[in-house]
Tab-separated table of C-alpha atoms and ligand atoms in Angstrom:
chain	number	residue	atom	x	y	z
A	229	MET	CA	19.355	27.171	9.742
A	230	PRO	CA	21.516	30.128	10.935
A	231	LEU	CA	19.765	32.418	13.412
A	232	VAL	CA	19.079	35.980	12.220
A	233	PRO	CA	20.577	38.251	14.874
A	234	ARG	CA	18.328	40.687	16.728
A	235	ASN	CA	18.323	44.105	15.005
A	236	ALA	CA	19.581	42.689	11.701
A	237	ILE	CA	18.937	44.704	8.551
A	238	SER	CA	19.549	43.065	5.204
A	239	PRO	CA	21.111	44.348	3.065
A	240	MET	CA	22.812	46.607	5.599
A	241	PRO	CA	22.478	50.327	4.667
A	242	PRO	CA	25.450	52.642	5.261
A	243	LEU	CA	26.331	52.944	8.949
A	244	ALA	CA	26.751	56.531	10.153
A	245	GLU	CA	29.896	55.963	12.172
A	246	GLY	CA	30.648	58.393	14.957
A	247	ILE	CA	27.021	59.591	15.092
A	248	GLY	CA	25.108	58.951	18.298
A	249	LEU	CA	21.820	60.063	19.779
A	250	PRO	CA	21.698	62.406	22.772
A	251	TRP	CA	20.519	59.736	25.248
A	252	ASP	CA	23.812	57.961	24.803
A	253	VAL	CA	26.457	60.504	23.839
A	254	PRO	CA	26.800	64.265	24.268
A	255	VAL	CA	25.769	66.093	21.082
A	256	ASP	CA	25.748	69.824	20.350
A	257	ASP	CA	22.564	69.679	18.312
A	258	ALA	CA	20.627	66.440	17.933
A	259	VAL	CA	18.893	67.424	14.678
A	260	ALA	CA	22.106	68.754	13.111
A	261	GLU	CA	23.779	65.452	14.004
A	262	ILE	CA	21.291	63.428	11.928
A	263	ALA	CA	21.397	66.053	9.148
A	264	ARG	CA	25.171	65.533	8.997
A	265	ALA	CA	24.726	61.785	8.659
A	266	ARG	CA	22.191	62.312	5.861
A	267	ALA	CA	24.529	64.680	4.012
A	268	VAL	CA	27.213	61.978	4.020
A	269	HIS	CA	25.165	58.808	3.519
A	270	GLY	CA	22.035	59.881	1.638
A	271	ASP	CA	18.386	59.276	2.529
A	272	THR	CA	18.707	55.847	4.148
A	273	PHE	CA	21.316	54.997	6.774
A	274	VAL	CA	21.743	53.312	10.117
A	275	VAL	CA	22.638	54.937	13.409
A	276	GLU	CA	23.813	52.699	16.227
A	277	SER	CA	23.467	54.415	19.549
A	278	GLY	CA	23.789	52.785	22.956
A	279	ARG	CA	22.165	49.354	22.566
A	280	ASP	CA	19.789	50.557	19.851
A	281	ARG	CA	19.899	50.397	16.077
A	282	TYR	CA	17.896	52.933	14.045
A	283	LEU	CA	17.162	52.717	10.344
A	284	PHE	CA	16.626	56.361	9.353
A	285	THR	CA	14.672	57.073	6.200
A	286	PHE	CA	14.097	60.384	4.374
A	287	SER	CA	13.304	59.537	0.723
A	288	ALA	CA	9.761	60.050	-0.563
A	289	THR	CA	9.094	56.309	-0.839
A	290	GLY	CA	10.907	55.652	2.453
A	291	VAL	CA	8.725	58.124	4.361
A	292	GLU	CA	5.577	56.772	2.658
A	293	SER	CA	6.618	53.227	3.622
A	294	PHE	CA	7.258	54.460	7.161
A	295	TYR	CA	3.715	55.802	7.569
A	296	ALA	CA	2.285	52.595	6.066
A	297	LEU	CA	3.979	50.275	8.594
A	298	ALA	CA	1.486	48.078	10.468
A	299	GLU	CA	1.415	48.527	14.249
A	300	ASP	CA	1.602	44.773	14.931
A	301	LYS	CA	4.858	44.558	12.951
A	302	ALA	CA	6.508	47.907	13.574
A	303	SER	CA	5.051	49.611	16.611
A	304	LYS	CA	4.675	53.299	17.417
A	305	GLY	CA	3.326	52.339	20.852
A	306	VAL	CA	6.459	50.346	21.695
A	307	ALA	CA	8.784	53.059	20.299
A	308	ASP	CA	7.014	55.716	22.413
A	309	TYR	CA	7.150	53.479	25.473
A	310	LEU	CA	10.880	52.801	25.068
A	311	MET	CA	11.487	56.554	24.868
A	312	LEU	CA	9.179	57.603	27.722
A	313	ARG	CA	10.325	54.923	30.160
A	314	ARG	CA	13.647	56.740	30.397
A	315	LYS	CA	11.774	59.383	32.370
A	316	LEU	CA	8.534	57.931	33.735
A	317	PRO	CA	8.242	55.430	36.608
A	318	ASP	CA	7.361	51.919	35.369
A	319	GLU	CA	4.110	51.681	37.319
A	320	ILE	CA	2.493	54.461	35.284
A	321	PHE	CA	2.497	52.183	32.208
A	322	ASP	CA	1.008	49.190	34.029
A	323	GLY	CA	-2.701	48.365	33.824
A	324	ARG	CA	-4.009	51.652	32.445
A	325	ARG	CA	-7.784	51.493	31.829
A	326	THR	CA	-8.373	54.834	30.054
A	327	LEU	CA	-5.715	55.793	27.532
A	328	PRO	CA	-4.901	59.144	25.891
A	329	GLY	CA	-6.282	57.781	22.599
A	330	SER	CA	-9.806	57.646	24.085
A	331	LEU	CA	-9.920	61.344	24.903
A	332	PHE	CA	-11.770	62.487	21.845
A	333	ARG	CA	-15.183	60.870	21.823
A	334	LYS	CA	-18.234	62.781	20.616
A	335	GLY	CA	-18.878	65.799	22.803
A	336	ASP	CA	-15.531	65.643	24.595
A	337	VAL	CA	-13.841	68.402	22.603
A	338	ALA	CA	-16.708	70.812	23.261
A	339	SER	CA	-16.284	70.340	27.012
A	340	TYR	CA	-12.487	70.784	26.803
A	341	LEU	CA	-13.008	74.041	24.888
A	342	VAL	CA	-15.359	75.338	27.590
A	343	ASN	CA	-12.581	74.598	30.069
A	344	LEU	CA	-10.182	76.514	27.831
A	345	GLU	CA	-12.463	79.578	28.074
A	346	HIS	CA	-12.289	79.305	31.891
A	347	ALA	CA	-8.510	78.899	31.704
A	348	LEU	CA	-8.238	82.030	29.549
A	349	ALA	CA	-10.391	84.004	31.988
A	350	ALA	CA	-8.157	82.881	34.867
A	351	THR	CA	-5.110	83.852	32.795
A	352	ARG	CA	-6.438	87.373	32.194
A	353	ALA	CA	-7.082	87.730	35.934
A	354	GLU	CA	-3.538	86.596	36.719
A	355	LEU	CA	-1.892	88.795	34.094
A	356	GLY	CA	-3.719	91.997	35.039
A	357	PRO	CA	-3.684	95.033	32.739
A	358	SER	CA	-0.002	95.076	31.784
A	359	GLY	CA	3.367	93.483	32.450
A	360	THR	CA	5.923	91.062	31.058
A	361	VAL	CA	5.529	87.300	30.860
A	362	ASP	CA	7.491	84.446	29.318
A	363	VAL	CA	5.562	83.176	26.273
A	364	PHE	CA	6.145	79.502	26.935
A	365	ALA	CA	5.511	79.752	30.695
A	366	LEU	CA	2.219	81.472	29.867
A	367	THR	CA	1.066	78.863	27.350
A	368	ARG	CA	2.160	75.993	29.582
A	369	ARG	CA	0.077	77.306	32.477
A	370	ILE	CA	-2.954	77.733	30.206
A	371	ALA	CA	-2.559	74.152	28.922
A	372	HIS	CA	-2.152	72.776	32.446
A	373	ARG	CA	-5.300	74.555	33.591
A	374	MET	CA	-7.407	73.531	30.608
A	375	GLY	CA	-6.169	69.932	30.726
A	376	LEU	CA	-6.578	69.414	34.458
A	377	ALA	CA	-10.087	70.921	34.339
A	378	SER	CA	-10.896	68.500	31.514
A	379	TRP	CA	-9.653	65.213	32.957
A	380	ALA	CA	-8.322	65.536	36.516
A	381	GLY	CA	-11.591	65.878	38.422
A	382	PRO	CA	-13.368	68.601	40.361
A	383	GLY	CA	-11.220	71.236	42.034
A	384	CYS	CA	-7.982	70.267	40.250
A	385	ALA	CA	-7.769	73.355	38.045
A	386	ASP	CA	-8.015	75.930	40.820
A	387	GLY	CA	-6.335	77.050	44.002
A	388	GLU	CA	-3.903	74.950	45.956
A	389	SER	CA	-4.725	71.639	44.213
A	390	PHE	CA	-3.897	73.223	40.849
A	391	GLU	CA	-0.605	74.691	42.067
A	392	ARG	CA	0.430	71.354	43.610
A	393	LEU	CA	-0.390	69.509	40.380
A	394	VAL	CA	1.500	72.037	38.231
A	395	VAL	CA	4.663	71.562	40.288
A	396	ALA	CA	4.281	67.782	40.266
A	397	PHE	CA	3.550	67.496	36.523
A	398	ASP	CA	6.448	69.796	35.679
A	399	ALA	CA	8.717	67.380	37.582
A	400	LEU	CA	7.117	64.257	36.106
A	401	ASP	CA	6.923	65.624	32.534
A	402	GLY	CA	7.500	62.661	30.195
A	403	ALA	CA	8.543	65.025	27.399
A	404	ASP	CA	11.853	65.495	29.213
A	405	ALA	CA	12.771	62.130	27.671
A	406	PHE	CA	13.055	63.835	24.273
A	407	VAL	CA	13.372	67.541	25.187
A	408	HIS	CA	16.309	66.959	27.524
A	409	PRO	CA	17.545	63.517	26.455
A	410	ASP	CA	20.965	64.418	27.828
A	411	ALA	CA	19.446	64.534	31.333
A	412	MET	CA	18.109	60.960	31.261
A	413	ALA	CA	21.314	59.349	32.547
A	414	ALA	CA	20.978	61.455	35.708
A	415	VAL	CA	17.283	60.511	35.991
A	416	ALA	CA	18.268	56.822	35.834
A	417	ALA	CA	21.094	57.324	38.330
A	418	SER	CA	18.676	58.893	40.819
A	419	GLY	CA	16.348	55.880	40.538
A	420	LYS	CA	13.746	58.374	39.231
A	421	ALA	CA	13.452	59.741	42.764
A	422	ALA	CA	11.959	63.115	41.761
A	423	GLU	CA	9.534	61.392	39.400
A	424	HIS	CA	8.353	58.905	42.052
A	425	ALA	CA	7.810	61.797	44.477
A	426	ALA	CA	5.873	63.753	41.846
A	427	LEU	CA	3.675	60.748	41.045
A	428	ALA	CA	2.950	60.270	44.755
A	429	GLU	CA	1.884	63.920	45.002
A	430	ILE	CA	-0.356	63.572	41.927
A	431	THR	CA	-1.895	60.406	43.385
A	432	GLU	CA	-2.717	62.240	46.605
A	433	VAL	CA	-4.266	65.314	44.962
A	434	ILE	CA	-6.269	63.391	42.341
A	435	GLY	CA	-7.148	60.673	44.859
A	436	GLU	CA	-8.944	63.362	46.886
A	437	ALA	CA	-10.830	64.439	43.747
A	438	VAL	CA	-12.108	60.853	43.310
A	439	ASP	CA	-13.984	61.308	46.583
A	440	ARG	CA	-15.418	64.592	45.356
A	441	ARG	CA	-17.584	63.225	42.544
A	442	PRO	CA	-19.767	64.088	40.557
A	443	ALA	CA	-17.287	64.821	37.845
A	444	THR	CA	-16.723	65.931	34.295
A	445	ASP	CA	-17.667	63.424	31.584
A	446	LEU	CA	-14.156	62.166	30.991
A	447	PHE	CA	-13.249	62.024	34.673
A	448	ALA	CA	-16.491	60.146	35.364
A	449	ARG	CA	-15.473	57.572	32.720
A	450	ILE	CA	-12.028	57.202	34.250
A	451	VAL	CA	-13.456	56.769	37.758
A	452	ALA	CA	-16.147	54.330	36.585
A	453	ALA	CA	-13.484	52.076	35.069
A	454	TRP	CA	-11.959	51.665	38.544
A	455	ASP	CA	-15.215	51.462	40.530
A	456	PRO	CA	-15.038	47.739	41.311
A	457	GLU	CA	-11.622	48.097	42.952
A	458	PRO	CA	-11.011	48.726	46.642
A	459	ASP	CA	-9.164	51.826	47.830
A	460	PRO	CA	-6.274	52.573	47.486
A	461	VAL	CA	-6.055	50.585	44.200
A	462	ARG	CA	-8.930	52.673	42.875
A	463	ARG	CA	-7.421	56.048	43.760
A	464	ALA	CA	-4.017	55.162	42.315
A	465	GLY	CA	-5.602	53.651	39.194
A	466	VAL	CA	-7.614	56.813	38.518
A	467	ALA	CA	-4.679	59.118	39.307
A	468	TRP	CA	-2.269	57.245	37.040
A	469	ASP	CA	-4.762	57.148	34.150
A	470	VAL	CA	-5.133	60.912	34.524
A	471	ALA	CA	-1.365	61.330	34.830
A	472	LEU	CA	-0.633	59.486	31.584
A	473	ILE	CA	-3.351	61.450	29.768
A	474	HIS	CA	-2.057	64.764	31.072
A	475	ILE	CA	1.532	63.847	30.210
A	476	ALA	CA	0.449	62.963	26.639
A	477	SER	CA	-1.280	66.331	26.365
A	478	MET	CA	1.860	68.104	27.610
A	479	SER	CA	4.044	66.753	24.785
A	480	ASN	CA	3.197	69.336	22.174
A	481	LEU	CA	0.180	71.554	22.719
A	482	ALA	CA	1.577	74.228	25.050
A	483	SER	CA	4.756	74.736	23.061
A	484	ALA	CA	2.932	74.766	19.708
A	485	LEU	CA	0.662	77.469	21.123
A	486	GLY	CA	3.762	79.367	22.232
A	487	TRP	CA	5.257	79.333	18.712
A	488	ALA	CA	1.913	80.396	17.221
A	489	LEU	CA	1.949	83.437	19.516
A	490	VAL	CA	5.608	84.190	18.749
A	491	ASP	CA	4.969	84.052	14.993
A	492	LEU	CA	1.848	86.202	15.172
A	493	VAL	CA	3.699	88.799	17.240
A	494	GLU	CA	6.362	88.760	14.510
A	495	HIS	CA	3.712	89.260	11.769
A	496	PRO	CA	1.489	92.196	12.792
A	497	GLU	CA	-0.437	92.293	9.498
A	498	VAL	CA	-1.575	88.680	9.884
A	499	GLN	CA	-2.221	89.281	13.578
A	500	ALA	CA	-4.675	92.081	12.736
A	501	ALA	CA	-6.761	89.736	10.573
A	502	VAL	CA	-6.777	87.074	13.308
A	503	VAL	CA	-7.903	89.626	15.916
A	504	ALA	CA	-10.627	90.762	13.522
A	505	GLY	CA	-12.029	87.220	13.768
A	506	ASP	CA	-10.666	85.294	10.779
A	507	ARG	CA	-10.844	81.888	12.376
A	508	GLU	CA	-9.655	79.914	9.366
A	509	LEU	CA	-6.586	82.106	9.187
A	510	ALA	CA	-5.927	81.469	12.892
A	511	ASP	CA	-6.064	77.711	12.208
A	512	ARG	CA	-3.638	78.084	9.291
A	513	CYS	CA	-1.261	80.103	11.470
A	514	ALA	CA	-1.383	77.409	14.151
A	515	LEU	CA	-0.602	74.702	11.587
A	516	GLU	CA	2.211	76.702	10.041
A	517	SER	CA	3.891	77.525	13.370
A	518	THR	CA	3.576	73.888	14.437
A	519	ARG	CA	5.099	72.650	11.163
A	520	LEU	CA	8.107	74.921	11.547
A	521	ALA	CA	8.586	74.100	15.231
A	522	GLN	CA	8.405	70.330	14.681
A	523	ARG	CA	11.428	68.541	16.077
A	524	SER	CA	9.838	65.114	16.248
A	525	ILE	CA	11.662	61.898	15.816
A	526	MET	CA	9.017	59.450	14.615
A	527	GLY	CA	9.872	55.874	15.486
A	528	ARG	CA	8.466	52.400	14.881
A	529	THR	CA	10.065	49.536	16.800
A	530	VAL	CA	10.100	46.373	14.723
A	531	LEU	CA	8.311	43.453	16.405
A	532	ALA	CA	8.147	41.012	13.483
A	533	GLU	CA	10.362	41.051	10.404
A	534	VAL	CA	9.243	43.673	7.879
A	535	ALA	CA	10.203	44.358	4.268
A	536	PHE	CA	10.915	48.084	4.116
A	537	ASP	CA	11.076	49.784	0.697
A	538	ASP	CA	12.859	53.150	0.434
A	539	GLY	CA	12.386	53.418	-3.349
A	540	ASP	CA	15.878	52.187	-4.265
A	541	GLN	CA	16.049	49.064	-2.175
A	542	THR	CA	13.898	46.778	-0.035
A	543	TYR	CA	15.425	46.000	3.339
A	544	LEU	CA	14.463	43.118	5.597
A	545	VAL	CA	14.374	44.565	9.088
A	546	SER	CA	14.436	42.218	12.085
A	547	PRO	CA	12.742	42.675	15.461
A	548	GLY	CA	14.504	45.034	17.845
A	549	ALA	CA	15.535	47.620	15.241
A	550	THR	CA	13.675	50.928	15.070
A	551	ILE	CA	12.648	52.489	11.751
A	552	ALA	CA	12.654	56.253	12.106
A	553	THR	CA	12.354	59.586	10.383
A	554	LEU	CA	12.945	63.081	11.715
A	555	LEU	CA	10.385	65.750	10.821
A	556	PRO	CA	12.651	68.817	10.984
A	557	LEU	CA	14.830	67.369	8.207
A	558	THR	CA	11.978	67.114	5.716
A	559	ASN	CA	9.428	69.706	6.877
A	560	THR	CA	11.450	72.756	5.875
A	561	THR	CA	13.478	71.428	2.930
A	562	ALA	CA	11.321	68.998	0.953
A	563	GLY	CA	10.246	71.768	-1.436
A	564	PRO	CA	10.988	75.400	-2.253
A	565	GLY	CA	10.006	78.106	0.243
A	566	LEU	CA	9.239	75.698	3.106
A	567	ALA	CA	11.628	77.438	5.490
A	568	GLU	CA	9.332	80.487	5.523
A	569	TRP	CA	6.267	81.078	7.713
A	570	ARG	CA	3.413	81.308	5.192
A	571	PRO	CA	0.047	80.315	6.721
A	572	GLU	CA	-1.675	80.548	3.336
A	573	ARG	CA	0.087	77.358	2.259
A	574	TRP	CA	-2.546	75.457	4.314
A	575	ASN	CA	-6.054	74.725	3.147
A	576	ARG	CA	-7.925	73.462	6.193
A	577	SER	CA	-5.508	70.887	7.592
A	578	ARG	CA	-3.799	69.995	4.288
A	579	LEU	CA	-1.185	71.725	2.184
A	580	ALA	CA	-2.993	73.619	-0.571
A	581	ASP	CA	-0.355	72.689	-3.159
A	582	THR	CA	1.782	69.566	-2.927
A	583	SER	CA	2.930	69.611	-6.547
A	584	MET	CA	6.448	70.662	-5.560
A	585	LEU	CA	6.824	67.736	-3.140
A	586	ALA	CA	8.125	64.304	-4.126
A	587	SER	CA	5.496	63.030	-1.657
A	588	PRO	CA	2.896	64.893	0.448
A	589	THR	CA	4.084	62.843	3.435
A	590	LEU	CA	7.367	64.789	3.525
A	591	VAL	CA	5.667	67.728	5.229
A	592	THR	CA	3.474	67.547	8.317
A	593	ALA	CA	2.390	69.190	11.548
A	594	PHE	CA	0.292	66.371	13.075
A	595	GLY	CA	1.552	63.275	11.251
A	596	HIS	CA	0.177	61.086	8.463
A	597	GLY	CA	-1.548	57.737	8.243
A	598	LYS	CA	-3.233	55.706	10.956
A	599	HIS	CA	-1.142	57.093	13.804
A	600	SER	CA	-1.709	60.743	12.919
A	601	CYS	CA	-2.731	62.824	15.886
A	602	THR	CA	-6.187	62.012	17.247
A	603	ALA	CA	-6.098	65.393	18.979
A	604	GLN	CA	-5.541	67.499	15.863
A	605	PRO	CA	-9.009	69.126	15.542
A	606	PHE	CA	-9.075	69.827	19.276
A	607	SER	CA	-5.513	71.181	19.329
A	608	LEU	CA	-6.134	73.495	16.379
A	609	ALA	CA	-9.390	74.768	17.897
A	610	ALA	CA	-7.642	75.324	21.228
A	611	MET	CA	-4.691	77.169	19.676
A	612	SER	CA	-6.906	79.376	17.523
A	613	THR	CA	-9.186	80.217	20.439
A	614	ALA	CA	-6.255	81.044	22.696
A	615	VAL	CA	-4.316	83.242	20.248
A	616	THR	CA	-7.477	85.090	19.230
A	617	ASP	CA	-8.342	85.702	22.883
A	618	LEU	CA	-4.863	86.806	23.977
A	619	LEU	CA	-4.213	89.012	20.947
A	620	GLY	CA	-7.704	90.486	21.220
A	621	THR	CA	-7.209	91.334	24.887
A	622	TYR	CA	-3.623	92.589	24.830
A	623	GLU	CA	-1.216	94.506	22.652
A	624	LEU	CA	1.756	92.167	22.648
A	625	ARG	CA	5.317	93.287	22.038
A	626	ALA	CA	8.264	90.942	21.569
A	627	GLY	CA	10.806	91.148	24.379
A	628	TRP	CA	13.166	88.839	22.462
A	629	THR	CA	15.841	90.411	20.290
A	630	SER	CA	16.285	87.521	17.887
A	631	TYR	CA	13.874	84.727	16.971
A	632	PRO	CA	13.882	82.143	19.822
A	633	ARG	CA	16.054	79.052	19.293
A	634	PRO	CA	14.969	75.475	20.095
A	635	VAL	CA	16.714	73.529	22.871
A	636	PRO	CA	19.637	72.056	20.863
A	637	ALA	CA	19.600	68.561	22.406
A	638	GLN	CA	15.844	68.138	21.821
A	639	ILE	CA	14.922	65.245	19.530
A	640	GLY	CA	11.171	64.788	19.629
A	641	GLY	CA	7.963	66.769	19.887
A	642	VAL	CA	7.469	70.455	19.179
A	643	ALA	CA	10.504	72.617	19.957
A	644	ARG	CA	10.954	74.103	23.401
A	645	ALA	CA	12.639	77.504	23.450
A	646	ASP	CA	16.228	77.511	24.625
A	647	GLY	CA	16.064	80.293	27.182
A	648	PRO	CA	13.597	82.972	28.192
A	649	CYS	CA	11.170	84.410	25.664
A	650	PRO	CA	9.734	87.553	27.305
A	651	LEU	CA	6.571	89.158	26.008
A	652	ASP	CA	5.397	92.641	27.036
A	653	TYR	CA	1.637	93.012	27.230
A	654	ALA	CA	-0.828	95.825	27.827
A	655	THR	CA	-4.623	95.749	27.658
A	656	ARG	CA	-6.004	97.038	24.352
A	657	HIS	CA	-8.181	100.142	24.601
B	256	LIG	C1	-0.182	71.031	18.706
B	256	LIG	C2	-0.334	69.950	19.415
B	256	LIG	C3	0.006	68.567	18.942
B	256	LIG	C4	0.856	68.151	17.944
B	256	LIG	C5	1.709	69.007	17.020
B	256	LIG	C6	0.788	66.704	17.899
B	256	LIG	C7	1.498	65.911	17.010
B	256	LIG	C8	1.327	64.555	16.859
B	256	LIG	C9	1.981	63.749	15.849
B	256	LIG	C10	2.996	64.253	14.825
B	256	LIG	C11	1.536	62.466	15.996
B	256	LIG	C12	1.925	61.262	15.146
B	256	LIG	C13	3.129	60.567	15.736
B	256	LIG	C14	3.600	59.378	14.911
B	256	LIG	O1	3.060	59.060	13.845
B	256	LIG	O2	4.568	58.731	15.386
B	256	LIG	C15	0.605	62.462	17.122
B	256	LIG	C16	-0.076	61.343	17.597
B	256	LIG	C17	-0.842	61.340	18.732
B	256	LIG	N1	-1.198	62.421	19.507
B	256	LIG	FE1	-0.717	64.354	19.135
B	256	LIG	N2	-0.074	66.270	18.877
B	256	LIG	C18	-0.570	67.363	19.542
B	256	LIG	C19	-1.471	67.368	20.591
B	256	LIG	C20	-1.951	66.249	21.202
B	256	LIG	C21	-2.776	66.257	22.402
B	256	LIG	C22	-3.246	67.510	23.137
B	256	LIG	C23	-3.055	64.972	22.695
B	256	LIG	C24	-3.913	64.495	23.825
B	256	LIG	C25	-3.571	63.857	24.824
B	256	LIG	C26	-2.413	64.143	21.676
B	256	LIG	C27	-2.507	62.767	21.598
B	256	LIG	C28	-1.972	61.998	20.571
B	256	LIG	C29	-2.153	60.547	20.469
B	256	LIG	C30	-2.950	59.659	21.434
B	256	LIG	C31	-1.449	60.140	19.303
B	256	LIG	C32	-1.286	58.698	18.772
B	256	LIG	C33	-2.341	58.395	17.779
B	256	LIG	C34	-2.228	56.938	17.295
B	256	LIG	O3	-1.202	56.296	17.467
B	256	LIG	O4	-3.208	56.444	16.751
B	256	LIG	N3	-1.758	64.959	20.798
B	256	LIG	N4	0.495	63.742	17.621
């Protein structure tokens, strides 16, 4: 019997020749590149980039089939790993005992939100009564402080330990793999030197926190999982569990909060209702800003042959290929009016009206199906709390002259702004 080659797709969809992904070839705009391929080849096509083969799908049935793929046959975990390993040192993936998926047990979110209140108080103290701050630097610092208070152990969200961890996590940031994919060749060429140094720093700071128990609930769980081990295995194990959790939290939350602030500053009438305490409206605003800022490539790496139906054709996809879709290409165009910021289109965390969509799965902020974000309720609560607090404390005035642009090479996660995004603030009287 003839062997089916690795990556084979049968029948073979159109191949988007001359199109590559930003890890492998320089591109001006990674999303525009895939949009160009779609304009030429339709809703299903193949991109071959570097050693990888991607089956992109954008039709209603294709996207529904994508979200229905079983993890043991077409894996999100493997696709994420293959992306993140371009940036993160190998050892961080080895032998983890507490994973980001276990962050949201009963009671956990409440304790993270208390830490957010502390982070907001520290932010007000740092900002003082008036000044200018970069929106995304501000939201990133808030997210670092809340996250490290929630899972990094006592003392890690304040003072020198906090500042050391911020510098180290900014260097280690796994999101660079998809925010700055064009920088990954240099990361590989350096042998991940900066990342190894950052992980060593994180291990030292969090290792000290292990000795400072008692701890927060989550940190206590992480430490307990390593209790039987001798030092320094225990310290490194705890620190790397925390590191992977914090890196997962850094993928989207801080930037989504940044866009929510930007959009509310741009819409003073909605802002007034949020400041007056309309919490449901704040949630809708957070969802709407996140939807519009989505730049996620969603991938599933095929582990065992799957039959993939895009509505016109069923393809047999062999192990090694990745089935993918790209949220920015459907989120704003799958129906009329989706390019506009209209928070009222959301009813709780669903679109109020999906009648104009060929499939509800074509639009999303937090994903669909079994892999949809486990952190969604927490993230929405955190964003709403933070925007309500900041807008209630300060009059905010846009220092940008035109709406901020995403980093053009970015292909994954929520958009990062390409360049400074200054915000003038003054305490409300
Ligand atoms: C506004 C903030 C966030 C957005 C927009 C967001 C978005 C998403 C999306 C779109 C997915 C589905 C990906 C796919 O199907 O391939 C996802 C999954 C996931 N997210 Fe989030 N996320 C956010 C915050 C967070 C935070 C703070 C964490 C905590 C560490 C987190 C942890 C996860 C995990 C563990 C999954 C995988 C779930 C699974 O495979 O079962 N997310 N997220």
